Amino acid sequence: MPSATCVSCQGQRPAALVRPKTSEPYCKVCFFEAFEREIHETIVNEQLFKPGETIAVAASGGKDSTVLAHVLKLLNERHSYGLKLVLLSIDEGITGYRDDSLETVKRNQQQYDLPLIILTYKELYGWSMDEIVKAVGRKNNCTFCGVFRRQALDRGAMKLSVNKIATGHNADDIAETILMNILRGDIARLKRCTSIITGDESDENEGSVIPRCKPLKYAYEKEIVLYAFYKRLDYFSTECLYSPNAYRGNIRTYIKDLERLRPSSIIDIIHSGEQVLVKQTAKMPVQR
Ligand code: SF4
């Protein structure tokens, strides 16, 4: 723990942490304020929500979606956004992972007093992820799962008649995706992976039925962990059994190394990605 005083309240309180985003010493109170204020600014500047909308928070029980649900509820009340919030969870059917994390979501439902709907792959598609992996082996599991989950979220969102789905993608996730798409030469995905809202009328390529938004787009993963830790939020932190995606894993490690050298690297990658202009003549894959 740093011995310095907080730079934000100018020495009124001792620092409790060093902000990963800025490397400055902060007390807990000022860190909470800064973290929440920045998410509020993202929501306002990017016009993520309109008064009266119903927003489904895609809730997995992990740190990102738990912090998202907590902060959205808090900001909705503090700034009178006029939103109706609901939790939407997808049970992929992964024993020892999703069953445990859903218990966390159920507790979050009580803690935040929000409605919750859980949809299962088994009910929707007749197959759980455990059964799919048994049939196809441990290869490309996330590809199957990702497609199913996108559809499942849409179906859940339609069931709940929501206007938008808010997901817990953070700045590190987006920086990883930008680099991954550059390295793979995936121009179509590169073009849209920086968008804070996808699947709306301005996004002809996304293919989702319900628009999705990422209020944590500029929030660093390390700050999300610190916020959840100091706020004592109830979240689940085990990795999915089928997750190892070697390519993304390498990029994640690379970004963490860059962050150690220069904390602004994550935001810099996002800003660079946002400025990339894709030529009109660029060949796009046709979505099937
Ligand atoms: Fe599905 Fe892959 Fe996520 Fe596991 S890590 S829940 S298999 S997308």
mmCIF file of C-alpha atoms in Angstrom, residues 41-259:
data_model
loop_
_atom_site.group_PDB
_atom_site.id
_atom_site.type_symbol
_atom_site.label_atom_id
_atom_site.label_comp_id
_atom_site.label_asym_id
_atom_site.label_seq_id
_atom_site.Cartn_x
_atom_site.Cartn_y
_atom_site.Cartn_z
ATOM 1 C CA GLU A 41 -19.377 10.204 -18.453
ATOM 2 C CA THR A 42 -19.112 7.319 -20.923
ATOM 3 C CA ILE A 43 -22.870 6.713 -20.652
ATOM 4 C CA VAL A 44 -23.705 10.396 -21.125
ATOM 5 C CA ASN A 45 -21.113 11.245 -23.803
ATOM 6 C CA GLU A 46 -21.925 8.181 -25.879
ATOM 7 C CA GLN A 47 -25.687 8.490 -25.293
ATOM 8 C CA LEU A 48 -25.938 4.829 -24.370
ATOM 9 C CA PHE A 49 -29.413 5.008 -22.859
ATOM 10 C CA LYS A 50 -32.647 6.949 -23.184
ATOM 11 C CA PRO A 51 -35.060 7.630 -20.300
ATOM 12 C CA GLY A 52 -37.737 4.956 -20.055
ATOM 13 C CA GLU A 53 -35.648 2.210 -21.638
ATOM 14 C CA THR A 54 -35.448 -1.294 -20.210
ATOM 15 C CA ILE A 55 -31.857 -2.510 -20.089
ATOM 16 C CA ALA A 56 -30.817 -6.133 -19.638
ATOM 17 C CA VAL A 57 -27.473 -6.510 -17.928
ATOM 18 C CA ALA A 58 -25.837 -9.647 -19.317
ATOM 19 C CA ALA A 59 -24.942 -11.196 -15.970
ATOM 20 C CA SER A 60 -22.463 -14.050 -15.685
ATOM 21 C CA GLY A 61 -21.565 -13.692 -12.015
ATOM 22 C CA GLY A 62 -18.013 -12.651 -12.985
ATOM 23 C CA LYS A 63 -16.342 -9.436 -11.847
ATOM 24 C CA ASP A 64 -17.175 -7.381 -14.958
ATOM 25 C CA SER A 65 -20.899 -8.031 -15.091
ATOM 26 C CA THR A 66 -21.224 -7.835 -11.299
ATOM 27 C CA VAL A 67 -19.520 -4.427 -11.234
ATOM 28 C CA LEU A 68 -21.631 -3.368 -14.233
ATOM 29 C CA ALA A 69 -24.899 -4.320 -12.509
ATOM 30 C CA HIS A 70 -23.816 -2.615 -9.283
ATOM 31 C CA VAL A 71 -22.643 0.619 -10.962
ATOM 32 C CA LEU A 72 -25.604 0.852 -13.369
ATOM 33 C CA LYS A 73 -28.064 0.492 -10.503
ATOM 34 C CA LEU A 74 -26.177 3.111 -8.505
ATOM 35 C CA LEU A 75 -25.841 5.611 -11.402
ATOM 36 C CA ASN A 76 -29.434 5.056 -12.500
ATOM 37 C CA GLU A 77 -30.568 6.184 -9.049
ATOM 38 C CA ARG A 78 -27.924 8.896 -8.562
ATOM 39 C CA HIS A 79 -28.446 10.575 -11.940
ATOM 40 C CA SER A 80 -32.094 9.648 -12.550
ATOM 41 C CA TYR A 81 -31.463 7.933 -15.889
ATOM 42 C CA GLY A 82 -35.021 6.614 -15.752
ATOM 43 C CA LEU A 83 -33.990 3.075 -16.735
ATOM 44 C CA LYS A 84 -35.582 -0.201 -15.805
ATOM 45 C CA LEU A 85 -32.766 -2.689 -15.169
ATOM 46 C CA VAL A 86 -33.027 -6.470 -15.370
ATOM 47 C CA LEU A 87 -30.440 -9.241 -15.130
ATOM 48 C CA LEU A 88 -30.205 -11.710 -17.998
ATOM 49 C CA SER A 89 -28.094 -14.841 -17.595
ATOM 50 C CA ILE A 90 -27.284 -17.638 -19.980
ATOM 51 C CA ASP A 91 -26.617 -21.111 -18.626
ATOM 52 C CA GLU A 92 -24.375 -22.829 -21.178
ATOM 53 C CA GLY A 93 -24.478 -26.075 -19.208
ATOM 54 C CA ILE A 94 -20.841 -26.231 -18.081
ATOM 55 C CA THR A 95 -20.654 -28.268 -14.904
ATOM 56 C CA GLY A 96 -18.331 -26.891 -12.249
ATOM 57 C CA TYR A 97 -18.294 -23.463 -13.832
ATOM 58 C CA ARG A 98 -21.581 -21.970 -14.922
ATOM 59 C CA ASP A 99 -23.673 -23.746 -12.312
ATOM 60 C CA ASP A 100 -21.498 -22.168 -9.600
ATOM 61 C CA SER A 101 -21.357 -18.722 -11.204
ATOM 62 C CA LEU A 102 -25.156 -18.666 -11.583
ATOM 63 C CA GLU A 103 -25.473 -19.091 -7.836
ATOM 64 C CA THR A 104 -23.563 -15.793 -7.587
ATOM 65 C CA VAL A 105 -25.982 -14.158 -10.050
ATOM 66 C CA LYS A 106 -28.913 -15.356 -7.958
ATOM 67 C CA ARG A 107 -27.363 -13.739 -4.883
ATOM 68 C CA ASN A 108 -26.725 -10.558 -6.909
ATOM 69 C CA GLN A 109 -30.406 -10.544 -7.824
ATOM 70 C CA GLN A 110 -31.270 -10.405 -4.123
ATOM 71 C CA GLN A 111 -28.523 -7.884 -3.309
ATOM 72 C CA TYR A 112 -29.474 -5.475 -6.112
ATOM 73 C CA ASP A 113 -33.178 -6.256 -6.039
ATOM 74 C CA LEU A 114 -33.394 -6.658 -9.816
ATOM 75 C CA PRO A 115 -35.501 -9.124 -11.835
ATOM 76 C CA LEU A 116 -33.525 -12.080 -13.230
ATOM 77 C CA ILE A 117 -34.142 -14.408 -16.133
ATOM 78 C CA ILE A 118 -31.922 -17.435 -16.851
ATOM 79 C CA LEU A 119 -32.029 -19.179 -20.237
ATOM 80 C CA THR A 120 -30.280 -22.507 -20.791
ATOM 81 C CA TYR A 121 -28.624 -23.867 -23.940
ATOM 82 C CA LYS A 122 -30.256 -27.193 -23.167
ATOM 83 C CA GLU A 123 -33.768 -25.706 -23.325
ATOM 84 C CA LEU A 124 -33.028 -23.472 -26.312
ATOM 85 C CA TYR A 125 -30.966 -25.825 -28.474
ATOM 86 C CA GLY A 126 -31.345 -29.267 -26.927
ATOM 87 C CA TRP A 127 -27.604 -29.423 -26.172
ATOM 88 C CA SER A 128 -25.579 -28.242 -23.198
ATOM 89 C CA MET A 129 -21.948 -27.178 -23.729
ATOM 90 C CA ASP A 130 -20.824 -30.262 -21.785
ATOM 91 C CA GLU A 131 -22.688 -32.443 -24.308
ATOM 92 C CA ILE A 132 -21.298 -30.496 -27.274
ATOM 93 C CA VAL A 133 -17.740 -30.876 -25.990
ATOM 94 C CA LYS A 134 -18.348 -34.576 -25.423
ATOM 95 C CA ALA A 135 -19.455 -34.886 -29.052
ATOM 96 C CA VAL A 136 -16.894 -32.643 -30.811
ATOM 97 C CA GLY A 137 -13.936 -32.727 -28.404
ATOM 98 C CA ARG A 138 -11.946 -29.828 -26.966
ATOM 99 C CA LYS A 139 -11.584 -27.811 -30.135
ATOM 100 C CA ASN A 140 -13.134 -24.493 -31.123
ATOM 101 C CA ASN A 141 -15.534 -24.766 -28.181
ATOM 102 C CA CYS A 142 -15.774 -20.998 -27.815
ATOM 103 C CA THR A 143 -16.822 -20.678 -31.451
ATOM 104 C CA PHE A 144 -19.908 -22.839 -30.897
ATOM 105 C CA CYS A 145 -20.570 -21.298 -27.543
ATOM 106 C CA GLY A 146 -20.195 -17.715 -28.781
ATOM 107 C CA VAL A 147 -22.753 -18.162 -31.555
ATOM 108 C CA PHE A 148 -25.218 -19.883 -29.218
ATOM 109 C CA ARG A 149 -24.766 -17.260 -26.541
ATOM 110 C CA ARG A 150 -25.341 -14.343 -28.918
ATOM 111 C CA GLN A 151 -28.636 -15.888 -29.990
ATOM 112 C CA ALA A 152 -29.568 -16.856 -26.450
ATOM 113 C CA LEU A 153 -29.038 -13.287 -25.234
ATOM 114 C CA ASP A 154 -31.215 -12.007 -28.059
ATOM 115 C CA ARG A 155 -33.955 -14.487 -27.224
ATOM 116 C CA GLY A 156 -33.798 -13.610 -23.535
ATOM 117 C CA ALA A 157 -33.839 -9.917 -24.334
ATOM 118 C CA MET A 158 -36.892 -10.349 -26.557
ATOM 119 C CA LYS A 159 -38.629 -12.359 -23.857
ATOM 120 C CA LEU A 160 -38.019 -9.512 -21.430
ATOM 121 C CA SER A 161 -38.928 -6.868 -24.067
ATOM 122 C CA VAL A 162 -35.749 -4.923 -23.378
ATOM 123 C CA ASN A 163 -34.452 -2.058 -25.507
ATOM 124 C CA LYS A 164 -30.765 -2.845 -25.100
ATOM 125 C CA ILE A 165 -28.367 -5.364 -23.626
ATOM 126 C CA ALA A 166 -25.480 -3.958 -21.562
ATOM 127 C CA THR A 167 -22.415 -6.199 -21.502
ATOM 128 C CA GLY A 168 -19.418 -6.114 -19.180
ATOM 129 C CA HIS A 169 -16.711 -5.803 -21.860
ATOM 130 C CA ASN A 170 -13.911 -3.722 -20.371
ATOM 131 C CA ALA A 171 -11.056 -1.694 -21.887
ATOM 132 C CA ASP A 172 -8.634 -4.632 -21.760
ATOM 133 C CA ASP A 173 -11.122 -6.877 -23.641
ATOM 134 C CA ILE A 174 -11.562 -4.262 -26.352
ATOM 135 C CA ALA A 175 -7.819 -3.580 -26.714
ATOM 136 C CA GLU A 176 -7.264 -7.355 -27.026
ATOM 137 C CA THR A 177 -9.938 -7.647 -29.689
ATOM 138 C CA ILE A 178 -8.502 -4.733 -31.692
ATOM 139 C CA LEU A 179 -5.010 -6.249 -31.693
ATOM 140 C CA MET A 180 -6.378 -9.714 -32.446
ATOM 141 C CA ASN A 181 -8.307 -8.435 -35.466
ATOM 142 C CA ILE A 182 -5.278 -6.497 -36.728
ATOM 143 C CA LEU A 183 -3.039 -9.554 -36.386
ATOM 144 C CA ARG A 184 -5.624 -11.772 -38.100
ATOM 145 C CA GLY A 185 -6.351 -9.221 -40.824
ATOM 146 C CA ASP A 186 -10.040 -9.372 -39.934
ATOM 147 C CA ILE A 187 -11.075 -6.013 -41.363
ATOM 148 C CA ALA A 188 -14.813 -6.487 -40.879
ATOM 149 C CA ARG A 189 -14.442 -7.170 -37.168
ATOM 150 C CA LEU A 190 -11.779 -4.489 -36.754
ATOM 151 C CA LYS A 191 -14.211 -1.960 -38.165
ATOM 152 C CA ARG A 192 -16.883 -2.685 -35.592
ATOM 153 C CA CYS A 193 -15.053 -3.986 -32.526
ATOM 154 C CA THR A 194 -14.435 -0.496 -31.156
ATOM 155 C CA SER A 195 -18.095 0.531 -31.388
ATOM 156 C CA ILE A 196 -19.597 1.143 -27.983
ATOM 157 C CA ILE A 197 -23.056 0.291 -29.343
ATOM 158 C CA THR A 198 -23.476 -2.579 -31.797
ATOM 159 C CA GLY A 199 -26.499 -4.092 -33.431
ATOM 160 C CA ASP A 200 -28.362 -0.797 -33.743
ATOM 161 C CA GLU A 201 -29.667 0.705 -36.957
ATOM 162 C CA SER A 202 -26.229 2.203 -37.762
ATOM 163 C CA ASP A 203 -24.528 -1.187 -37.618
ATOM 164 C CA GLU A 204 -25.505 -3.134 -40.691
ATOM 165 C CA ASN A 205 -22.977 -5.921 -40.107
ATOM 166 C CA GLU A 206 -23.542 -6.939 -36.569
ATOM 167 C CA GLY A 207 -26.456 -9.315 -37.021
ATOM 168 C CA SER A 208 -27.878 -8.969 -33.502
ATOM 169 C CA VAL A 209 -31.559 -8.402 -33.007
ATOM 170 C CA ILE A 210 -31.250 -6.246 -29.898
ATOM 171 C CA PRO A 211 -28.622 -3.454 -29.674
ATOM 172 C CA ARG A 212 -25.769 -4.060 -27.245
ATOM 173 C CA CYS A 213 -23.686 -1.513 -25.423
ATOM 174 C CA LYS A 214 -20.493 -1.545 -23.374
ATOM 175 C CA PRO A 215 -20.618 0.990 -20.517
ATOM 176 C CA LEU A 216 -17.259 -0.331 -19.171
ATOM 177 C CA LYS A 217 -15.498 0.265 -22.504
ATOM 178 C CA TYR A 218 -12.938 2.626 -20.944
ATOM 179 C CA ALA A 219 -12.691 0.907 -17.536
ATOM 180 C CA TYR A 220 -9.443 -0.978 -16.944
ATOM 181 C CA GLU A 221 -9.751 -4.582 -15.831
ATOM 182 C CA LYS A 222 -7.445 -3.946 -12.867
ATOM 183 C CA GLU A 223 -9.656 -1.067 -11.707
ATOM 184 C CA ILE A 224 -12.756 -3.245 -12.015
ATOM 185 C CA VAL A 225 -11.069 -5.844 -9.795
ATOM 186 C CA LEU A 226 -10.029 -3.156 -7.275
ATOM 187 C CA TYR A 227 -13.531 -1.655 -7.256
ATOM 188 C CA ALA A 228 -15.151 -5.067 -6.735
ATOM 189 C CA PHE A 229 -12.624 -5.903 -4.012
ATOM 190 C CA TYR A 230 -12.918 -2.670 -2.025
ATOM 191 C CA LYS A 231 -16.714 -2.578 -2.435
ATOM 192 C CA ARG A 232 -16.804 -6.215 -1.312
ATOM 193 C CA LEU A 233 -18.996 -7.180 -4.241
ATOM 194 C CA ASP A 234 -20.063 -10.792 -4.475
ATOM 195 C CA TYR A 235 -18.604 -12.254 -7.682
ATOM 196 C CA PHE A 236 -17.310 -15.528 -9.059
ATOM 197 C CA SER A 237 -13.752 -15.705 -10.328
ATOM 198 C CA THR A 238 -13.138 -19.153 -11.807
ATOM 199 C CA GLU A 239 -12.229 -19.444 -15.501
ATOM 200 C CA CYS A 240 -14.413 -21.491 -17.836
ATOM 201 C CA LEU A 241 -13.121 -25.077 -18.199
ATOM 202 C CA TYR A 242 -13.240 -24.804 -21.990
ATOM 203 C CA SER A 243 -11.826 -21.303 -22.259
ATOM 204 C CA PRO A 244 -8.203 -21.756 -23.319
ATOM 205 C CA ASN A 245 -8.047 -19.680 -26.480
ATOM 206 C CA ALA A 246 -4.315 -19.665 -27.070
ATOM 207 C CA TYR A 247 -4.368 -16.815 -29.575
ATOM 208 C CA ARG A 248 -6.306 -14.392 -27.392
ATOM 209 C CA GLY A 249 -4.329 -15.578 -24.366
ATOM 210 C CA ASN A 250 -1.037 -14.544 -25.997
ATOM 211 C CA ILE A 251 -2.431 -11.139 -26.867
ATOM 212 C CA ARG A 252 -3.738 -10.719 -23.325
ATOM 213 C CA THR A 253 -0.270 -11.448 -21.937
ATOM 214 C CA TYR A 254 1.276 -9.024 -24.430
ATOM 215 C CA ILE A 255 -1.129 -6.241 -23.410
ATOM 216 C CA LYS A 256 -0.468 -6.870 -19.717
ATOM 217 C CA ASP A 257 3.287 -6.537 -20.443
ATOM 218 C CA LEU A 258 2.673 -3.272 -22.319
ATOM 219 C CA GLU A 259 0.498 -1.998 -19.462
#
